[in-house]
Tab-separated table of C-alpha atoms in Angstrom:
chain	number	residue	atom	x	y	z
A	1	UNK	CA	62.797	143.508	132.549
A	2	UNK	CA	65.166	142.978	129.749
A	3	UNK	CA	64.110	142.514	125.966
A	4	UNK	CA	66.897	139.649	126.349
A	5	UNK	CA	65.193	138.087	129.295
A	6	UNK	CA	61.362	138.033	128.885
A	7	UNK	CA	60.008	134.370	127.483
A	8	UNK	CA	59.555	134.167	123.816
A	9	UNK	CA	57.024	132.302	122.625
A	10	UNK	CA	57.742	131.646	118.655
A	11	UNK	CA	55.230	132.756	116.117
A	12	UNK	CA	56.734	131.218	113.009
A	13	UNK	CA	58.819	127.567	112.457
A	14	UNK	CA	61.533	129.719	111.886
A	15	UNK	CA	61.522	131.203	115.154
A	16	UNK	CA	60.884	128.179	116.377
A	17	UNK	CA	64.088	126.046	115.093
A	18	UNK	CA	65.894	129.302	116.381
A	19	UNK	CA	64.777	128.971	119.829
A	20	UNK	CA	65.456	125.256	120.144
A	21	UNK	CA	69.237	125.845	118.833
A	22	UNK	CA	69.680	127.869	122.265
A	23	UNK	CA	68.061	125.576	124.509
A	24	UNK	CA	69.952	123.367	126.801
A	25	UNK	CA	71.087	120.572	125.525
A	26	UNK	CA	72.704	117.174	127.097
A	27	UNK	CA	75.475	117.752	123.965
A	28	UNK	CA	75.707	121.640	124.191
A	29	UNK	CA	76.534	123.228	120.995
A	30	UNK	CA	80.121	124.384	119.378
A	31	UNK	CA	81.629	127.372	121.368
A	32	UNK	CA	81.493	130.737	119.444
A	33	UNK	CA	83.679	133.615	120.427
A	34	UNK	CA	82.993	137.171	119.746
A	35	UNK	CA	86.219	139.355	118.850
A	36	UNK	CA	85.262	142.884	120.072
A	37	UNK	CA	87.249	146.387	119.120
A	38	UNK	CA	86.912	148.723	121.962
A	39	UNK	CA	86.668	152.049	121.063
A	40	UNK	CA	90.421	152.843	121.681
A	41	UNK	CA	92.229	150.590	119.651
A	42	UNK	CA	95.691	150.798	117.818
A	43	UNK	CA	96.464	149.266	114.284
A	44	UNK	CA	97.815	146.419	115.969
A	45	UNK	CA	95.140	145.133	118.313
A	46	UNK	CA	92.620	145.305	115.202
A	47	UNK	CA	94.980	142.867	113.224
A	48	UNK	CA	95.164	140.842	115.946
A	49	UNK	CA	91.421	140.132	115.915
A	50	UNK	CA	91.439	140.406	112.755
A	51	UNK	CA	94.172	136.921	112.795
A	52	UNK	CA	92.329	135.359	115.524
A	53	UNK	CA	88.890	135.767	113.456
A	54	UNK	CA	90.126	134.151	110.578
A	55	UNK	CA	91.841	131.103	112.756
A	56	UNK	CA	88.491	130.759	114.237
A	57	UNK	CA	86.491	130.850	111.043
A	58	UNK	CA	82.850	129.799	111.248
A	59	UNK	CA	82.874	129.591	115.076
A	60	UNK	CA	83.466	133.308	115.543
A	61	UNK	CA	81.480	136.849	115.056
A	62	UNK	CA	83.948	139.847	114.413
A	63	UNK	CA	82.444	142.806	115.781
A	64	UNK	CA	84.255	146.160	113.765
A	65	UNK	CA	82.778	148.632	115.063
A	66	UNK	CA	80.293	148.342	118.542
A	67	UNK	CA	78.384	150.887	120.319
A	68	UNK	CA	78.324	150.192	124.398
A	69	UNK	CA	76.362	151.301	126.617
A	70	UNK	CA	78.803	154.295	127.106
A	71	UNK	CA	77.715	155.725	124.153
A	72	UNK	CA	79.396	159.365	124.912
A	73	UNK	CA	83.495	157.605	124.610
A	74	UNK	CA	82.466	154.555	123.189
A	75	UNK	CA	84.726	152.973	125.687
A	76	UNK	CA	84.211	149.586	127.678
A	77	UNK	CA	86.390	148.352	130.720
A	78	UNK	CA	85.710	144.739	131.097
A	79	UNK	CA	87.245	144.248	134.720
A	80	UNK	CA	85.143	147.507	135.657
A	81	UNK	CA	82.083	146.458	134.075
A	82	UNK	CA	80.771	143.042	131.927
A	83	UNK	CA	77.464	144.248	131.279
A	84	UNK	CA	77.687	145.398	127.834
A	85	UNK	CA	79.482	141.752	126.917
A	86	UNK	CA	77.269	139.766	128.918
A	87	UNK	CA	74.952	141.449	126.496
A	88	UNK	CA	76.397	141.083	123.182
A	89	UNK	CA	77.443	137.142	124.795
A	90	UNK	CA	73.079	136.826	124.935
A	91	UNK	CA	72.277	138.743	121.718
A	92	UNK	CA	74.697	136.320	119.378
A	93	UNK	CA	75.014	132.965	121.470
A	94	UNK	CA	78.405	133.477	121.675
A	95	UNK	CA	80.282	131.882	125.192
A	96	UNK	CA	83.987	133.019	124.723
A	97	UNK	CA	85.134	136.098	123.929
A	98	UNK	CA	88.091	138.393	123.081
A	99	UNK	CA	88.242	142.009	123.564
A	100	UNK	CA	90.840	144.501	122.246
A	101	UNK	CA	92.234	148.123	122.905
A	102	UNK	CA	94.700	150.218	123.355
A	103	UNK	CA	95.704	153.380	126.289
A	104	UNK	CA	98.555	154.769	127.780
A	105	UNK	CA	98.298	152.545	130.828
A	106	UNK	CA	98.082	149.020	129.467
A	107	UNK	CA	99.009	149.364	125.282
A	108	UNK	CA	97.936	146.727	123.042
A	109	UNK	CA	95.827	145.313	125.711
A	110	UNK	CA	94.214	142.048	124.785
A	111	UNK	CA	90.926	140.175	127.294
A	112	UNK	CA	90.249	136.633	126.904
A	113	UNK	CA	87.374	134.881	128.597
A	114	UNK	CA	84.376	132.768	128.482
A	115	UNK	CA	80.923	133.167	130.003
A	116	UNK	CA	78.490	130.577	131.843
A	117	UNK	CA	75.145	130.779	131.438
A	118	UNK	CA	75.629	134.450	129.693
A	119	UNK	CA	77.592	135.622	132.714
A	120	UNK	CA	81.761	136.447	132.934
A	121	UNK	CA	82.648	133.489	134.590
A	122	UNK	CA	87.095	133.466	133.731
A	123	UNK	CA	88.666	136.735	132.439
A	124	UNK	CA	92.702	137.280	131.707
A	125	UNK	CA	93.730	140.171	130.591
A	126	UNK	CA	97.312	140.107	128.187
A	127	UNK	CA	99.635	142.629	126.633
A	128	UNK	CA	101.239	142.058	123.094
A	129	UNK	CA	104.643	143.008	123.119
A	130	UNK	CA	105.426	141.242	119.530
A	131	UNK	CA	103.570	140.672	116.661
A	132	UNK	CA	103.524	139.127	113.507
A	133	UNK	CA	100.255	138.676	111.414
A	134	UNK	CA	98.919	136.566	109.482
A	135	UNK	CA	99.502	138.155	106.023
A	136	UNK	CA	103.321	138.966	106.846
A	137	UNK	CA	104.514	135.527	106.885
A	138	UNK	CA	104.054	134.278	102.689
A	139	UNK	CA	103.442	130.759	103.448
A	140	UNK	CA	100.546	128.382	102.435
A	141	UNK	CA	97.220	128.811	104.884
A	142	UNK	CA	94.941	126.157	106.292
A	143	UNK	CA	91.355	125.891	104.696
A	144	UNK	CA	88.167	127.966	106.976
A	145	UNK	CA	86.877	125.694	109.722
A	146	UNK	CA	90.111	123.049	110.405
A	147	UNK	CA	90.822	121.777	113.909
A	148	UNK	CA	93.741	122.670	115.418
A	149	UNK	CA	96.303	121.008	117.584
A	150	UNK	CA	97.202	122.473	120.571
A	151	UNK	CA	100.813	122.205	122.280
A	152	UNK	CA	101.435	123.500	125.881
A	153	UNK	CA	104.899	123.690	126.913
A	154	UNK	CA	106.520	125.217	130.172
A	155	UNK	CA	105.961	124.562	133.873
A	156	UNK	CA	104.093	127.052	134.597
A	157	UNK	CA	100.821	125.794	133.112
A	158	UNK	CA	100.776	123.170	135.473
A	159	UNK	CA	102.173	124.924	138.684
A	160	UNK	CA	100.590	128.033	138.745
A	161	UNK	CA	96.966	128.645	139.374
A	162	UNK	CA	96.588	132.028	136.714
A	163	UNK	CA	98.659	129.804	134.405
A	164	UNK	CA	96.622	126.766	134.927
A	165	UNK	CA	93.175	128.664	134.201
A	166	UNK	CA	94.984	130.226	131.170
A	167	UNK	CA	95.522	126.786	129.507
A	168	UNK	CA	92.075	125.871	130.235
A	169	UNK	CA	90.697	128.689	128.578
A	170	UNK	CA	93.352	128.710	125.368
A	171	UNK	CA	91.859	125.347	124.916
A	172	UNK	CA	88.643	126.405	125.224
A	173	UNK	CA	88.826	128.930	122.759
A	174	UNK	CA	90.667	127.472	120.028
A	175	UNK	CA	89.865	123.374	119.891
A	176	UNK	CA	87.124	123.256	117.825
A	177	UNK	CA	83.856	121.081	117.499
A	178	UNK	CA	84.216	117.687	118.944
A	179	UNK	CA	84.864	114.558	116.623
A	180	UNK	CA	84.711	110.998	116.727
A	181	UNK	CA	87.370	109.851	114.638
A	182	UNK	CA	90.391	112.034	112.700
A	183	UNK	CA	92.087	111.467	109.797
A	184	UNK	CA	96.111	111.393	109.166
A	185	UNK	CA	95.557	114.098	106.682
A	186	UNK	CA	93.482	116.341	108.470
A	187	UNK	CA	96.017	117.263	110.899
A	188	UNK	CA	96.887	120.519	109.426
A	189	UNK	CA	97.790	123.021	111.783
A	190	UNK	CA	99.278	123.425	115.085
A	191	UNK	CA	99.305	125.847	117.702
A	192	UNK	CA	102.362	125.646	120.276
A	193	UNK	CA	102.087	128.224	123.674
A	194	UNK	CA	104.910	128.089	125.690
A	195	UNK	CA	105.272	129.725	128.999
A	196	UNK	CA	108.807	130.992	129.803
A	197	UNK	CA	110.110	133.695	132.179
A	198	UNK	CA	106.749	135.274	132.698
A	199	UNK	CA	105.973	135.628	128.925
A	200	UNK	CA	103.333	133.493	126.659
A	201	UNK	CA	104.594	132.762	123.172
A	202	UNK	CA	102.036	131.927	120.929
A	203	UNK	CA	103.451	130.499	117.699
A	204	UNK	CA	101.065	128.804	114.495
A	205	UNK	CA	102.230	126.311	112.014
A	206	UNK	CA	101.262	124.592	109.169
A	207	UNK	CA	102.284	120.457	109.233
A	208	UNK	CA	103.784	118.798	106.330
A	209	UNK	CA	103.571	115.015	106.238
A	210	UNK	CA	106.478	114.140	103.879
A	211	UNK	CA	107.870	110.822	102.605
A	212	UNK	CA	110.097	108.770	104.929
A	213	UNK	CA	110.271	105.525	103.177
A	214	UNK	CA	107.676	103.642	105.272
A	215	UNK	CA	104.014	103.997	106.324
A	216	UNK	CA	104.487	106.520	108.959
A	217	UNK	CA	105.392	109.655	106.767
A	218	UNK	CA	108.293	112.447	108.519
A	219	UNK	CA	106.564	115.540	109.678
A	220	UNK	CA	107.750	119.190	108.973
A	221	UNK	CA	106.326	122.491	110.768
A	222	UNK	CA	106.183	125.630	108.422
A	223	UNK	CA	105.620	128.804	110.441
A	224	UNK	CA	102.150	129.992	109.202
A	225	UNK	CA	101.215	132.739	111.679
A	226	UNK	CA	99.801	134.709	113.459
A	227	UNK	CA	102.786	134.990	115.739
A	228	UNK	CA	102.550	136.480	119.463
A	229	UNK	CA	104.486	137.515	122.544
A	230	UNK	CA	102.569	138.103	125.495
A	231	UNK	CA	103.033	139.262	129.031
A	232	UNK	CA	100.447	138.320	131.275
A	233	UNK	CA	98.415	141.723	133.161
A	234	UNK	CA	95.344	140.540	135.480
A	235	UNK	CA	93.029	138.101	136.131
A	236	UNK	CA	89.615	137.783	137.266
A	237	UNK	CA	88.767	134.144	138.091
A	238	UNK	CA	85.814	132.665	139.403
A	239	UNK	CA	85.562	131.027	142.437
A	240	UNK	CA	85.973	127.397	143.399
A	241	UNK	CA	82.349	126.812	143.631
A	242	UNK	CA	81.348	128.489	140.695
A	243	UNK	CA	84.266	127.032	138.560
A	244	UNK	CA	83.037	123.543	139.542
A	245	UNK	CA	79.417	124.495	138.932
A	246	UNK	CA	80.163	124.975	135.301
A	247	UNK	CA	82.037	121.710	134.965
A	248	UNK	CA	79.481	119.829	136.175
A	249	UNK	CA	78.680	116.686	133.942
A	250	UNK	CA	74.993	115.606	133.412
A	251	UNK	CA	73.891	112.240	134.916
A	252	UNK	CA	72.882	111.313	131.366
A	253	UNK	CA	76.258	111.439	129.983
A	254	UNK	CA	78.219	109.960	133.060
A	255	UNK	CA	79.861	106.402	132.189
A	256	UNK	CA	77.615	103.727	133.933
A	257	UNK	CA	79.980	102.024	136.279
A	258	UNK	CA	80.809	98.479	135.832
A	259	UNK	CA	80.970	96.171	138.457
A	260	UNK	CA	84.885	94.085	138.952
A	261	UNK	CA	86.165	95.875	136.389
A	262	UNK	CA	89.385	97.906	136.520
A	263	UNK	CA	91.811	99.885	134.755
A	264	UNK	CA	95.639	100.475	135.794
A	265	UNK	CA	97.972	103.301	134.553
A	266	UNK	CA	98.688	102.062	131.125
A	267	UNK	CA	94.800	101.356	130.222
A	268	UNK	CA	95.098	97.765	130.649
A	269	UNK	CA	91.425	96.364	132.032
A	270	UNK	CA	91.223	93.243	134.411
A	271	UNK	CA	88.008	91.988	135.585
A	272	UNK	CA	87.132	90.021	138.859
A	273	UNK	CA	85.142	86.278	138.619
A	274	UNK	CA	83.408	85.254	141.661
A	275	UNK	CA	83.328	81.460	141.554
A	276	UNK	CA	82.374	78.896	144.115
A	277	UNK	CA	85.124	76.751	146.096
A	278	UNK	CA	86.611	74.012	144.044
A	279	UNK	CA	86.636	70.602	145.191
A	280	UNK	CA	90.400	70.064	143.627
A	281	UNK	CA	89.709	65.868	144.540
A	282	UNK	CA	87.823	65.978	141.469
A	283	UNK	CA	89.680	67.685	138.924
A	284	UNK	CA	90.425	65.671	136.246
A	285	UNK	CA	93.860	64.613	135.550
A	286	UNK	CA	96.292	62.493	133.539
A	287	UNK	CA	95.210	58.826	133.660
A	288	UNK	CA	98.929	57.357	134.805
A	289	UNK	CA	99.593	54.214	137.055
A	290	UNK	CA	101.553	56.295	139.516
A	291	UNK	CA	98.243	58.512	140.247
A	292	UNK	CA	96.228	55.968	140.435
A	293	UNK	CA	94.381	55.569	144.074
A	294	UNK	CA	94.842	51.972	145.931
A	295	UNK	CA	92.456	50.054	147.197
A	296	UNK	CA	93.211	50.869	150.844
A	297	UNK	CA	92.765	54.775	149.859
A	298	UNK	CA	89.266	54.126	148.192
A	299	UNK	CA	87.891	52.289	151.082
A	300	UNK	CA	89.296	55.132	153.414
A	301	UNK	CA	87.095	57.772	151.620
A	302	UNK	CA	84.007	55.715	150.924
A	303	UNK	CA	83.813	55.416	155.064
A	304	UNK	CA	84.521	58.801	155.401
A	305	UNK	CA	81.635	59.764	152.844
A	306	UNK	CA	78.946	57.273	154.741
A	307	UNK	CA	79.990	58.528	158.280
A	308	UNK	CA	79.151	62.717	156.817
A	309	UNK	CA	75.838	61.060	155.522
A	310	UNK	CA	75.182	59.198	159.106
A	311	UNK	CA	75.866	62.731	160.861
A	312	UNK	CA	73.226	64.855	158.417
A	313	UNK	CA	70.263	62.163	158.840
């Protein structure tokens, strides 16, 4: 059996806050991603993670330098085998991850993915073909640990399947810990993908709210980087089962329904009253000479109303 997998039973309070952090939870924790070098790697790739790191600042664990199971090359093919990041995935609670290298068959190779329940569950594997980093472009940076924006444009991420799991995992990887509420000023930074012609163009800015002369101030984007082209290589996706497995919502956190209540395309609510069956003859109505009943009406309805009394007794 695995070190990883036997049942720890804490000694210390320390060990035992530790162990409760990685139990499952009904709110699950922030995703962390581990950025991994392999051990063929040009200049390029490693500034790349290097970017990506410092985007994802705290939620991320750079690893430099990592010795795989292979120790001989030092070399680790994720679509050939995801045991040594299943491993590292276990060892620092980390659930997405990005893996980088560099060969003669696929250069500047770049592997996104994301794990459930410490297992590869999505994997897409990228090429760079442009780059820009972070430190070329001398504008102003966002602080450590601000939530991005995310902008998908192009077709494609809503037509294509590969495309479609793409976007889901982008999103996954770079949105951030959930909040309640946000603040006008705290929208900082964007990040804008757009699919076009078979490429991914990854471009970062920095937002400027600037004065317009009312309340709502005019916005500016100042390129910030990192900046990326990418050509998309393979994919490894799970199945339909599996990928609906790990979307699966708790019972506890699934919206009680409410009864005669509805919602329409624009968010509007109506709601349904069940009342009993009017009797309109004694609605109450303008007091007016013309409405008033004759005397040859009242006596008509005072038989009727003794005759439906006769019939019950």
């Amino acid at each position: 059996m695995d070190a990883l997998d036997r049942v720890v039973k804490p000694k210390t309070k320390r060990a035992k806050r530790f162990l409760e952090k990685r139990e499952p939870k009904l709110s699950e924790n922030i995703k962390n991603a581990m950025l991994i070098k392999g051990g063929n790697a040009s200049s390029t790739v490693t500034q790349v993670l290097r970017d990506v790191y410092a985007l994802k600042k705290p939620y991320g664990v750079l690893y430099k330098k990592v010795t795989f199971f292979n120790i001989r090359k030092n070399i680790t093919r994720p679509f050939e085998d995801q045991t040594s990041l299943e491993f590292f995935s276990k060892k620092s609670d980390c659930s997405l991850f990005m893996f980088g290298s560099h060969n003669k068959k696929r250069p500047n190779n770049l592997v996104i993915g994301r794990m459930y329940d410490y297992h590869v569950l999505d994997m897409i594997e990228v090429g760079i073909e442009k780059f820009v980093s972070l430190k070329d472009i001398k504008n102003s940076k966002c602080p450590e640990g601000t939530k991005p924006m995310l902008i998908f444009a192009g077709d494609d991420f809503d037509v294509t399947e590969d495309y479609r799991r793409l976007k889901s995992l982008l999103i996954d990887f770079f949105r951030g810990p959930t909040v309640s509420n946000v603040r006008l000023a705290g929208l900082e930074y964007v990040l804008h993908f757009t699919a076009l012609n078979g490429k991914i163009y990854f471009r970062s800015y920095k937002l400027l709210l600037k004065k317009s002369g009312c309340r709502t101030p005019r916005i500016e984007l100042e390129e910030m980087g990192p900046s990326l082209d990418l050509v998309l290589r393979r994919t490894h996706l799970a199945s339909d089962d599996l990928y609906k497995l790990s979307m699966k919502m708790p019972k506890a956190l699934k919206p009680k329904k409410k009864k005669n209540v509805s919602h329409d395309t624009f968010g509007t609510t109506y709601g349904r009253i069940h009342m009993q069956k009017q009797d309109l003859s004694k609605l109450q109505t303008r007091k007016m000479k013309g409405l008033k009943k004759r005397p040859v009406e009242r006596k008509a309805e005072d038989q009727e109303k003794k005759s439906k009394r006769i019939k019950k007794d």
